[in-house]
């Protein structure tokens, strides 16, 4: 498919750990990095590699509008990213791999057909000893919708991470599933102040089944059947990302606003619209907001 089409120009919005991870994955495509922290970035995936890529700060002009925007900002920067897209890339295909739900609404007035909301279970974190270094903890799986848009074809060429092309219906289910996993792992690890892999031995982990139940009831009321073995799949993700410090704990440790509103807050709001009680999720929103206002 790619042979017949020109190489798309890619812009990565965001300069946090996940954005740097994807910059490394796509380095041969020389993506433009847009955000607050200019390269070079040091990536550690067993061995260290220094990554130097073209960069623009949010307010800088750019020479060519990108064909594809890979949106990897945190929610706290989403307004800036949306304004950048509307100003400099209004016709680009926007692929988001952010945590949480509600990206399409948050990106309005960008038309929904221009937005591809995928998910990734890749895990990357800043090195505690040197914040300039990003440690890749798990390459995970990345799910994207099976669309015929040729601008997405470059994902097919990637040897790693695993890209799984799924139907829009399956992707919808997987987005809910990932939301639920984040609603358990992220706030509990932030409160327990431990890497994902230590969570199952922490007393707070006893809340995990009830959190999954609340999330599952909200998903069902929203028309999404999440299927079997959620507890086992949650356990698998914790194990796969055991060395990782969750993105929420990374934020809390840096005193930055977290994504709790887009994760557990989303479940609370959806639950209240649909008459599903979510007391535990609500409590976690309050606790995390008190920890990282
Ligand atoms: O999505 C993540 C996050 O930290 O935000 C996981 C997959 C749980 C990895 O830590």
PDB file of C-alpha atoms and ligand atoms in Angstrom:
ATOM      1  CA  UNK A   1       0.000   0.000   0.000  1.00  0.00           C
ATOM      2  CA  UNK A   2       2.773   2.406   0.956  1.00  0.00           C
ATOM      3  CA  UNK A   3       4.792   2.029  -2.261  1.00  0.00           C
ATOM      4  CA  UNK A   4       2.231   3.913  -4.288  1.00  0.00           C
ATOM      5  CA  UNK A   5       1.761   6.794  -1.858  1.00  0.00           C
ATOM      6  CA  UNK A   6       4.170   9.496  -0.720  1.00  0.00           C
ATOM      7  CA  UNK A   7       5.554   9.298   2.824  1.00  0.00           C
ATOM      8  CA  UNK A   8       3.282  11.181   5.180  1.00  0.00           C
ATOM      9  CA  UNK A   9       4.722  14.044   7.174  1.00  0.00           C
ATOM     10  CA  UNK A  10       4.249  13.194  10.853  1.00  0.00           C
ATOM     11  CA  UNK A  11       4.064  15.545  13.808  1.00  0.00           C
ATOM     12  CA  UNK A  12       4.147  14.247  17.376  1.00  0.00           C
ATOM     13  CA  UNK A  13       2.415  16.529  19.854  1.00  0.00           C
ATOM     14  CA  UNK A  14       3.857  16.221  23.342  1.00  0.00           C
ATOM     15  CA  UNK A  15       7.291  15.772  24.851  1.00  0.00           C
ATOM     16  CA  UNK A  16       6.544  13.547  27.867  1.00  0.00           C
ATOM     17  CA  UNK A  17       7.732   9.965  28.314  1.00  0.00           C
ATOM     18  CA  UNK A  18       5.174   8.401  25.936  1.00  0.00           C
ATOM     19  CA  UNK A  19       5.705  11.056  23.266  1.00  0.00           C
ATOM     20  CA  UNK A  20       9.451  10.422  23.406  1.00  0.00           C
ATOM     21  CA  UNK A  21       8.845   6.688  23.209  1.00  0.00           C
ATOM     22  CA  UNK A  22       6.821   7.150  19.998  1.00  0.00           C
ATOM     23  CA  UNK A  23       9.408   9.591  18.665  1.00  0.00           C
ATOM     24  CA  UNK A  24      11.918   6.783  19.082  1.00  0.00           C
ATOM     25  CA  UNK A  25       9.594   4.217  17.441  1.00  0.00           C
ATOM     26  CA  UNK A  26       9.087   6.529  14.451  1.00  0.00           C
ATOM     27  CA  UNK A  27      12.580   8.013  14.321  1.00  0.00           C
ATOM     28  CA  UNK A  28      13.243   6.785  10.761  1.00  0.00           C
ATOM     29  CA  UNK A  29      10.253   8.882   9.661  1.00  0.00           C
ATOM     30  CA  UNK A  30      11.899  11.995  11.144  1.00  0.00           C
ATOM     31  CA  UNK A  31       8.732  13.237  12.863  1.00  0.00           C
ATOM     32  CA  UNK A  32       8.447  16.854  13.946  1.00  0.00           C
ATOM     33  CA  UNK A  33       8.243  17.044  17.731  1.00  0.00           C
ATOM     34  CA  UNK A  34       5.985  19.775  19.082  1.00  0.00           C
ATOM     35  CA  UNK A  35       5.766  20.710  22.742  1.00  0.00           C
ATOM     36  CA  UNK A  36       7.655  22.165  25.655  1.00  0.00           C
ATOM     37  CA  UNK A  37      10.901  20.213  25.944  1.00  0.00           C
ATOM     38  CA  UNK A  38      13.192  20.191  22.902  1.00  0.00           C
ATOM     39  CA  UNK A  39      15.256  17.147  21.908  1.00  0.00           C
ATOM     40  CA  UNK A  40      17.809  15.595  22.204  1.00  0.00           C
ATOM     41  CA  UNK A  41      16.147  12.850  24.233  1.00  0.00           C
ATOM     42  CA  UNK A  42      17.950   9.879  25.688  1.00  0.00           C
ATOM     43  CA  UNK A  43      16.027   6.657  25.318  1.00  0.00           C
ATOM     44  CA  UNK A  44      17.010   3.606  27.321  1.00  0.00           C
ATOM     45  CA  UNK A  45      15.661   0.330  25.972  1.00  0.00           C
ATOM     46  CA  UNK A  46      18.376  -1.932  27.252  1.00  0.00           C
ATOM     47  CA  UNK A  47      20.975   0.325  25.691  1.00  0.00           C
ATOM     48  CA  UNK A  48      21.022   4.083  25.556  1.00  0.00           C
ATOM     49  CA  UNK A  49      20.282   5.971  22.378  1.00  0.00           C
ATOM     50  CA  UNK A  50      20.297   9.704  21.852  1.00  0.00           C
ATOM     51  CA  UNK A  51      17.481  10.975  19.699  1.00  0.00           C
ATOM     52  CA  UNK A  52      17.726  14.255  17.870  1.00  0.00           C
ATOM     53  CA  UNK A  53      14.701  15.237  15.812  1.00  0.00           C
ATOM     54  CA  UNK A  54      13.242  18.432  14.353  1.00  0.00           C
ATOM     55  CA  UNK A  55      11.382  20.413  16.983  1.00  0.00           C
ATOM     56  CA  UNK A  56       8.909  23.279  17.234  1.00  0.00           C
ATOM     57  CA  UNK A  57       7.638  24.919  20.400  1.00  0.00           C
ATOM     58  CA  UNK A  58       3.841  25.335  20.562  1.00  0.00           C
ATOM     59  CA  UNK A  59       3.922  28.931  19.285  1.00  0.00           C
ATOM     60  CA  UNK A  60       6.571  28.388  16.549  1.00  0.00           C
ATOM     61  CA  UNK A  61       5.555  28.467  12.867  1.00  0.00           C
ATOM     62  CA  UNK A  62       6.073  25.263  10.851  1.00  0.00           C
ATOM     63  CA  UNK A  63       7.058  24.945   7.195  1.00  0.00           C
ATOM     64  CA  UNK A  64       4.749  22.098   6.109  1.00  0.00           C
ATOM     65  CA  UNK A  65       1.420  21.081   7.640  1.00  0.00           C
ATOM     66  CA  UNK A  66       1.696  17.437   8.733  1.00  0.00           C
ATOM     67  CA  UNK A  67      -0.392  14.710   7.123  1.00  0.00           C
ATOM     68  CA  UNK A  68      -0.687  12.912  10.436  1.00  0.00           C
ATOM     69  CA  UNK A  69      -0.648  14.315  13.955  1.00  0.00           C
ATOM     70  CA  UNK A  70       0.133  11.820  16.683  1.00  0.00           C
ATOM     71  CA  UNK A  71      -1.447  13.267  19.788  1.00  0.00           C
ATOM     72  CA  UNK A  72       0.493  12.187  22.869  1.00  0.00           C
ATOM     73  CA  UNK A  73       0.107  15.104  25.230  1.00  0.00           C
ATOM     74  CA  UNK A  74      -1.227  14.754  28.732  1.00  0.00           C
ATOM     75  CA  UNK A  75      -4.798  15.959  29.252  1.00  0.00           C
ATOM     76  CA  UNK A  76      -3.540  19.097  30.977  1.00  0.00           C
ATOM     77  CA  UNK A  77      -2.032  20.216  27.635  1.00  0.00           C
ATOM     78  CA  UNK A  78      -4.901  19.149  25.420  1.00  0.00           C
ATOM     79  CA  UNK A  79      -6.279  22.668  24.925  1.00  0.00           C
ATOM     80  CA  UNK A  80      -2.899  23.910  23.687  1.00  0.00           C
ATOM     81  CA  UNK A  81      -2.594  20.889  21.405  1.00  0.00           C
ATOM     82  CA  UNK A  82      -6.111  21.358  20.011  1.00  0.00           C
ATOM     83  CA  UNK A  83      -5.411  25.034  19.273  1.00  0.00           C
ATOM     84  CA  UNK A  84      -2.161  24.043  17.543  1.00  0.00           C
ATOM     85  CA  UNK A  85      -4.016  21.533  15.356  1.00  0.00           C
ATOM     86  CA  UNK A  86      -6.766  23.986  14.479  1.00  0.00           C
ATOM     87  CA  UNK A  87      -4.212  26.667  13.603  1.00  0.00           C
ATOM     88  CA  UNK A  88      -1.475  24.694  11.831  1.00  0.00           C
ATOM     89  CA  UNK A  89      -2.867  21.300  10.891  1.00  0.00           C
ATOM     90  CA  UNK A  90      -6.622  21.733  10.383  1.00  0.00           C
ATOM     91  CA  UNK A  91      -6.776  19.019   7.690  1.00  0.00           C
ATOM     92  CA  UNK A  92      -4.419  16.484   9.271  1.00  0.00           C
ATOM     93  CA  UNK A  93      -5.479  13.074  10.430  1.00  0.00           C
ATOM     94  CA  UNK A  94      -5.232  13.167  14.237  1.00  0.00           C
ATOM     95  CA  UNK A  95      -4.302   9.867  15.877  1.00  0.00           C
ATOM     96  CA  UNK A  96      -4.645   9.951  19.653  1.00  0.00           C
ATOM     97  CA  UNK A  97      -3.079   7.337  21.907  1.00  0.00           C
ATOM     98  CA  UNK A  98      -3.867   9.151  25.126  1.00  0.00           C
ATOM     99  CA  UNK A  99      -5.250   7.627  28.293  1.00  0.00           C
ATOM    100  CA  UNK A 100      -8.847   8.255  29.267  1.00  0.00           C
ATOM    101  CA  UNK A 101     -11.995   8.826  27.259  1.00  0.00           C
ATOM    102  CA  UNK A 102     -13.691  11.782  25.657  1.00  0.00           C
ATOM    103  CA  UNK A 103     -10.874  12.903  23.333  1.00  0.00           C
ATOM    104  CA  UNK A 104     -13.282  13.455  20.438  1.00  0.00           C
ATOM    105  CA  UNK A 105     -15.402  15.845  22.504  1.00  0.00           C
ATOM    106  CA  UNK A 106     -12.326  17.616  23.861  1.00  0.00           C
ATOM    107  CA  UNK A 107     -10.979  18.155  20.324  1.00  0.00           C
ATOM    108  CA  UNK A 108     -14.176  19.780  19.068  1.00  0.00           C
ATOM    109  CA  UNK A 109     -14.661  21.606  16.688  1.00  0.00           C
ATOM    110  CA  UNK A 110     -12.293  19.236  14.857  1.00  0.00           C
ATOM    111  CA  UNK A 111     -14.597  16.873  12.901  1.00  0.00           C
ATOM    112  CA  UNK A 112     -14.822  13.386  14.398  1.00  0.00           C
ATOM    113  CA  UNK A 113     -13.988  11.770  11.035  1.00  0.00           C
ATOM    114  CA  UNK A 114     -10.550  13.400  11.264  1.00  0.00           C
ATOM    115  CA  UNK A 115      -9.826  11.791  14.646  1.00  0.00           C
ATOM    116  CA  UNK A 116      -8.560   8.236  15.096  1.00  0.00           C
ATOM    117  CA  UNK A 117      -8.696   7.289  18.766  1.00  0.00           C
ATOM    118  CA  UNK A 118      -6.497   4.266  19.386  1.00  0.00           C
ATOM    119  CA  UNK A 119      -5.048   2.812  22.557  1.00  0.00           C
ATOM    120  CA  UNK A 120      -1.654   1.575  23.594  1.00  0.00           C
ATOM    121  CA  UNK A 121      -0.472  -0.517  26.495  1.00  0.00           C
ATOM    122  CA  UNK A 122       3.142   0.555  25.982  1.00  0.00           C
ATOM    123  CA  UNK A 123       4.785   1.787  29.164  1.00  0.00           C
ATOM    124  CA  UNK A 124       7.578   4.341  29.435  1.00  0.00           C
ATOM    125  CA  UNK A 125       8.814   6.414  32.317  1.00  0.00           C
ATOM    126  CA  UNK A 126      11.372   9.082  33.133  1.00  0.00           C
ATOM    127  CA  UNK A 127      14.449   7.860  34.966  1.00  0.00           C
ATOM    128  CA  UNK A 128      14.287   9.000  38.621  1.00  0.00           C
ATOM    129  CA  UNK A 129      18.039   9.599  38.585  1.00  0.00           C
ATOM    130  CA  UNK A 130      18.062  11.592  35.363  1.00  0.00           C
ATOM    131  CA  UNK A 131      14.779  13.093  34.159  1.00  0.00           C
ATOM    132  CA  UNK A 132      16.209  13.558  30.647  1.00  0.00           C
ATOM    133  CA  UNK A 133      16.308   9.774  30.197  1.00  0.00           C
ATOM    134  CA  UNK A 134      13.216   7.798  29.218  1.00  0.00           C
ATOM    135  CA  UNK A 135      13.139   4.140  30.181  1.00  0.00           C
ATOM    136  CA  UNK A 136      11.046   1.873  28.003  1.00  0.00           C
ATOM    137  CA  UNK A 137       9.343  -0.620  30.295  1.00  0.00           C
ATOM    138  CA  UNK A 138       7.053  -2.418  27.881  1.00  0.00           C
ATOM    139  CA  UNK A 139       6.343  -2.002  24.198  1.00  0.00           C
ATOM    140  CA  UNK A 140       2.868  -3.419  24.732  1.00  0.00           C
ATOM    141  CA  UNK A 141       0.185  -3.544  22.079  1.00  0.00           C
ATOM    142  CA  UNK A 142      -1.262  -0.677  20.122  1.00  0.00           C
ATOM    143  CA  UNK A 143      -4.773  -0.958  18.748  1.00  0.00           C
ATOM    144  CA  UNK A 144      -5.963   1.094  15.807  1.00  0.00           C
ATOM    145  CA  UNK A 145      -9.154   0.924  13.768  1.00  0.00           C
ATOM    146  CA  UNK A 146      -9.049  -0.933  10.502  1.00  0.00           C
ATOM    147  CA  UNK A 147      -9.426   2.083   8.234  1.00  0.00           C
ATOM    148  CA  UNK A 148      -8.440   2.431   4.647  1.00  0.00           C
ATOM    149  CA  UNK A 149      -6.860   5.880   5.113  1.00  0.00           C
ATOM    150  CA  UNK A 150      -3.454   5.616   3.421  1.00  0.00           C
ATOM    151  CA  UNK A 151      -2.004   8.104   5.896  1.00  0.00           C
ATOM    152  CA  UNK A 152      -2.070   5.353   8.537  1.00  0.00           C
ATOM    153  CA  UNK A 153      -0.068   2.921   6.432  1.00  0.00           C
ATOM    154  CA  UNK A 154       3.247   3.807   8.064  1.00  0.00           C
ATOM    155  CA  UNK A 155       2.073   2.008  11.212  1.00  0.00           C
ATOM    156  CA  UNK A 156       2.010  -1.227   9.205  1.00  0.00           C
ATOM    157  CA  UNK A 157       5.732  -1.053   8.582  1.00  0.00           C
ATOM    158  CA  UNK A 158       6.703  -0.921  12.238  1.00  0.00           C
ATOM    159  CA  UNK A 159       8.489  -4.006  13.461  1.00  0.00           C
ATOM    160  CA  UNK A 160       7.716  -3.002  17.030  1.00  0.00           C
ATOM    161  CA  UNK A 161       5.505  -2.272  18.934  1.00  0.00           C
ATOM    162  CA  UNK A 162       2.816  -4.718  17.892  1.00  0.00           C
ATOM    163  CA  UNK A 163       0.087  -2.906  16.002  1.00  0.00           C
ATOM    164  CA  UNK A 164      -3.284  -4.603  16.017  1.00  0.00           C
ATOM    165  CA  UNK A 165      -5.837  -3.448  13.464  1.00  0.00           C
ATOM    166  CA  UNK A 166      -9.327  -4.027  14.760  1.00  0.00           C
ATOM    167  CA  UNK A 167     -12.882  -3.151  13.820  1.00  0.00           C
ATOM    168  CA  UNK A 168     -14.269   0.135  15.215  1.00  0.00           C
ATOM    169  CA  UNK A 169     -16.577  -1.962  17.463  1.00  0.00           C
ATOM    170  CA  UNK A 170     -13.684  -3.945  18.897  1.00  0.00           C
ATOM    171  CA  UNK A 171     -11.655  -0.785  19.378  1.00  0.00           C
ATOM    172  CA  UNK A 172     -14.545   0.766  21.297  1.00  0.00           C
ATOM    173  CA  UNK A 173     -14.568  -2.260  23.614  1.00  0.00           C
ATOM    174  CA  UNK A 174     -10.789  -2.113  24.039  1.00  0.00           C
ATOM    175  CA  UNK A 175     -10.898   1.588  24.827  1.00  0.00           C
ATOM    176  CA  UNK A 176     -13.352   0.882  27.641  1.00  0.00           C
ATOM    177  CA  UNK A 177     -11.232  -2.004  28.821  1.00  0.00           C
ATOM    178  CA  UNK A 178      -8.091   0.133  28.902  1.00  0.00           C
ATOM    179  CA  UNK A 179     -10.042   2.890  30.679  1.00  0.00           C
ATOM    180  CA  UNK A 180     -11.004   0.429  33.401  1.00  0.00           C
ATOM    181  CA  UNK A 181      -7.442  -0.855  33.767  1.00  0.00           C
ATOM    182  CA  UNK A 182      -6.167   2.722  34.054  1.00  0.00           C
ATOM    183  CA  UNK A 183      -8.938   3.476  36.567  1.00  0.00           C
ATOM    184  CA  UNK A 184      -7.477   0.790  38.826  1.00  0.00           C
ATOM    185  CA  UNK A 185      -3.716   0.862  38.210  1.00  0.00           C
ATOM    186  CA  UNK A 186      -3.142   4.592  37.929  1.00  0.00           C
ATOM    187  CA  UNK A 187      -4.804   5.995  41.064  1.00  0.00           C
ATOM    188  CA  UNK A 188      -3.918   2.997  43.256  1.00  0.00           C
ATOM    189  CA  UNK A 189      -0.251   3.135  42.257  1.00  0.00           C
ATOM    190  CA  UNK A 190      -0.267   6.908  42.796  1.00  0.00           C
ATOM    191  CA  UNK A 191      -1.664   6.449  46.320  1.00  0.00           C
ATOM    192  CA  UNK A 192       0.561   3.489  47.107  1.00  0.00           C
ATOM    193  CA  UNK A 193       3.584   5.284  45.600  1.00  0.00           C
ATOM    194  CA  UNK A 194       4.889   2.109  44.003  1.00  0.00           C
ATOM    195  CA  UNK A 195       5.648   0.685  40.548  1.00  0.00           C
ATOM    196  CA  UNK A 196       2.817  -1.245  38.911  1.00  0.00           C
ATOM    197  CA  UNK A 197       4.362  -4.618  39.758  1.00  0.00           C
ATOM    198  CA  UNK A 198       4.258  -3.977  43.531  1.00  0.00           C
ATOM    199  CA  UNK A 199       0.550  -3.182  43.526  1.00  0.00           C
ATOM    200  CA  UNK A 200      -0.842  -6.727  43.937  1.00  0.00           C
ATOM    201  CA  UNK A 201       1.044  -7.022  47.256  1.00  0.00           C
ATOM    202  CA  UNK A 202      -0.246  -3.664  48.541  1.00  0.00           C
ATOM    203  CA  UNK A 203      -3.364  -3.494  50.795  1.00  0.00           C
ATOM    204  CA  UNK A 204      -4.945  -0.953  48.401  1.00  0.00           C
ATOM    205  CA  UNK A 205      -5.098  -3.682  45.739  1.00  0.00           C
ATOM    206  CA  UNK A 206      -8.079  -5.154  47.613  1.00  0.00           C
ATOM    207  CA  UNK A 207     -10.101  -2.312  46.033  1.00  0.00           C
ATOM    208  CA  UNK A 208      -9.355  -3.538  42.505  1.00  0.00           C
ATOM    209  CA  UNK A 209     -12.313  -5.967  42.123  1.00  0.00           C
ATOM    210  CA  UNK A 210     -14.868  -3.391  43.284  1.00  0.00           C
ATOM    211  CA  UNK A 211     -13.363  -0.748  41.018  1.00  0.00           C
ATOM    212  CA  UNK A 212     -13.600  -3.126  38.065  1.00  0.00           C
ATOM    213  CA  UNK A 213     -17.224  -3.873  38.995  1.00  0.00           C
ATOM    214  CA  UNK A 214     -18.139  -0.188  39.076  1.00  0.00           C
ATOM    215  CA  UNK A 215     -16.410   0.471  35.751  1.00  0.00           C
ATOM    216  CA  UNK A 216     -17.970  -2.568  34.142  1.00  0.00           C
ATOM    217  CA  UNK A 217     -21.471  -1.484  35.210  1.00  0.00           C
ATOM    218  CA  UNK A 218     -20.906   1.968  33.680  1.00  0.00           C
ATOM    219  CA  UNK A 219     -19.542   0.445  30.459  1.00  0.00           C
ATOM    220  CA  UNK A 220     -22.564  -1.839  30.212  1.00  0.00           C
ATOM    221  CA  UNK A 221     -24.967   1.067  30.752  1.00  0.00           C
ATOM    222  CA  UNK A 222     -23.110   2.878  27.935  1.00  0.00           C
ATOM    223  CA  UNK A 223     -23.727  -0.124  25.681  1.00  0.00           C
ATOM    224  CA  UNK A 224     -20.309  -1.761  25.949  1.00  0.00           C
ATOM    225  CA  UNK A 225     -20.063  -5.399  26.995  1.00  0.00           C
ATOM    226  CA  UNK A 226     -16.539  -5.978  28.248  1.00  0.00           C
ATOM    227  CA  UNK A 227     -16.488  -9.745  28.195  1.00  0.00           C
ATOM    228  CA  UNK A 228     -14.804 -12.252  30.433  1.00  0.00           C
ATOM    229  CA  UNK A 229     -11.579 -12.407  32.352  1.00  0.00           C
ATOM    230  CA  UNK A 230     -11.189  -8.713  33.090  1.00  0.00           C
ATOM    231  CA  UNK A 231      -9.475  -9.483  36.397  1.00  0.00           C
ATOM    232  CA  UNK A 232      -6.971 -11.779  34.721  1.00  0.00           C
ATOM    233  CA  UNK A 233      -6.323  -9.264  31.934  1.00  0.00           C
ATOM    234  CA  UNK A 234      -5.764  -6.532  34.523  1.00  0.00           C
ATOM    235  CA  UNK A 235      -3.300  -8.821  36.284  1.00  0.00           C
ATOM    236  CA  UNK A 236      -1.534  -9.484  32.961  1.00  0.00           C
ATOM    237  CA  UNK A 237      -1.143  -5.759  32.281  1.00  0.00           C
ATOM    238  CA  UNK A 238       0.226  -5.162  35.775  1.00  0.00           C
ATOM    239  CA  UNK A 239       2.720  -7.962  35.221  1.00  0.00           C
ATOM    240  CA  UNK A 240       3.698  -6.759  31.731  1.00  0.00           C
ATOM    241  CA  UNK A 241       4.306  -3.238  33.056  1.00  0.00           C
ATOM    242  CA  UNK A 242       5.604  -4.320  36.471  1.00  0.00           C
ATOM    243  CA  UNK A 243       8.721  -2.139  36.337  1.00  0.00           C
ATOM    244  CA  UNK A 244       6.800   0.918  35.209  1.00  0.00           C
ATOM    245  CA  UNK A 245       5.843   3.861  37.334  1.00  0.00           C
ATOM    246  CA  UNK A 246       2.321   4.668  36.127  1.00  0.00           C
ATOM    247  CA  UNK A 247       1.787   7.948  34.344  1.00  0.00           C
ATOM    248  CA  UNK A 248      -0.351   9.166  37.261  1.00  0.00           C
ATOM    249  CA  UNK A 249       2.336   8.435  39.811  1.00  0.00           C
ATOM    250  CA  UNK A 250       4.880  10.169  37.549  1.00  0.00           C
ATOM    251  CA  UNK A 251       2.626  13.258  37.573  1.00  0.00           C
ATOM    252  CA  UNK A 252       2.077  13.145  41.340  1.00  0.00           C
ATOM    253  CA  UNK A 253       5.800  12.818  41.978  1.00  0.00           C
ATOM    254  CA  UNK A 254       6.428  15.873  39.804  1.00  0.00           C
ATOM    255  CA  UNK A 255       3.597  17.861  41.438  1.00  0.00           C
ATOM    256  CA  UNK A 256       1.730  18.091  38.115  1.00  0.00           C
ATOM    257  CA  UNK A 257      -2.042  17.843  37.536  1.00  0.00           C
ATOM    258  CA  UNK A 258      -2.991  14.231  36.792  1.00  0.00           C
ATOM    259  CA  UNK A 259      -5.367  12.616  34.277  1.00  0.00           C
ATOM    260  CA  UNK A 260      -7.781  11.495  37.012  1.00  0.00           C
ATOM    261  CA  UNK A 261     -10.655  13.565  35.527  1.00  0.00           C
ATOM    262  CA  UNK A 262     -10.371  11.828  32.136  1.00  0.00           C
ATOM    263  CA  UNK A 263     -10.136   8.363  33.713  1.00  0.00           C
ATOM    264  CA  UNK A 264     -12.035   7.864  37.002  1.00  0.00           C
ATOM    265  CA  UNK A 265     -13.778  11.248  36.621  1.00  0.00           C
ATOM    266  CA  UNK A 266     -15.082  10.119  33.229  1.00  0.00           C
ATOM    267  CA  UNK A 267     -16.542   6.974  34.841  1.00  0.00           C
ATOM    268  CA  UNK A 268     -18.148   9.041  37.618  1.00  0.00           C
ATOM    269  CA  UNK A 269     -19.770  11.429  35.108  1.00  0.00           C
ATOM    270  CA  UNK A 270     -20.946   8.677  32.779  1.00  0.00           C
ATOM    271  CA  UNK A 271     -22.252   6.763  35.791  1.00  0.00           C
ATOM    272  CA  UNK A 272     -24.193   9.719  37.101  1.00  0.00           C
ATOM    273  CA  UNK A 273     -25.726  10.400  33.657  1.00  0.00           C
ATOM    274  CA  UNK A 274     -26.785   6.759  33.409  1.00  0.00           C
ATOM    275  CA  UNK A 275     -27.882   6.222  37.014  1.00  0.00           C
ATOM    276  CA  UNK A 276     -24.964   3.932  37.956  1.00  0.00           C
ATOM    277  CA  UNK A 277     -23.379   4.588  41.362  1.00  0.00           C
ATOM    278  CA  UNK A 278     -19.585   4.913  41.374  1.00  0.00           C
ATOM    279  CA  UNK A 279     -18.672   5.727  45.009  1.00  0.00           C
ATOM    280  CA  UNK A 280     -15.216   4.202  44.887  1.00  0.00           C
ATOM    281  CA  UNK A 281     -14.241   5.991  41.697  1.00  0.00           C
ATOM    282  CA  UNK A 282     -15.555   9.233  43.168  1.00  0.00           C
ATOM    283  CA  UNK A 283     -13.451   8.715  46.301  1.00  0.00           C
ATOM    284  CA  UNK A 284     -10.348   8.119  44.185  1.00  0.00           C
ATOM    285  CA  UNK A 285     -10.979  11.309  42.206  1.00  0.00           C
ATOM    286  CA  UNK A 286     -11.160  13.259  45.490  1.00  0.00           C
ATOM    287  CA  UNK A 287      -8.075  11.605  46.926  1.00  0.00           C
ATOM    288  CA  UNK A 288      -5.909  12.117  43.849  1.00  0.00           C
ATOM    289  CA  UNK A 289      -7.098  15.682  43.406  1.00  0.00           C
ATOM    290  CA  UNK A 290      -6.141  16.366  47.021  1.00  0.00           C
ATOM    291  CA  UNK A 291      -2.717  14.835  46.363  1.00  0.00           C
ATOM    292  CA  UNK A 292      -2.061  16.669  43.080  1.00  0.00           C
ATOM    293  CA  UNK A 293      -4.405  19.675  42.793  1.00  0.00           C
TER     294      UNK A 293
HETATM  295  O1  LIG B   1      -1.327   3.320  30.716  1.00  0.00           O
HETATM  296  C1  LIG B   1      -0.558   3.140  31.619  1.00  0.00           C
HETATM  297  C2  LIG B   1      -0.173   4.338  32.406  1.00  0.00           C
HETATM  298  O2  LIG B   1       0.716   4.301  33.243  1.00  0.00           O
HETATM  299  O3  LIG B   1      -0.803   5.388  32.153  1.00  0.00           O
HETATM  300  C3  LIG B   1      -0.121   1.740  31.990  1.00  0.00           C
HETATM  301  C4  LIG B   1      -0.361   0.812  30.798  1.00  0.00           C
HETATM  302  C5  LIG B   1      -0.942   1.287  33.169  1.00  0.00           C
HETATM  303  C6  LIG B   1       1.325   1.593  32.260  1.00  0.00           C
HETATM  304  O4  LIG B   1       1.749   2.101  33.473  1.00  0.00           O
END
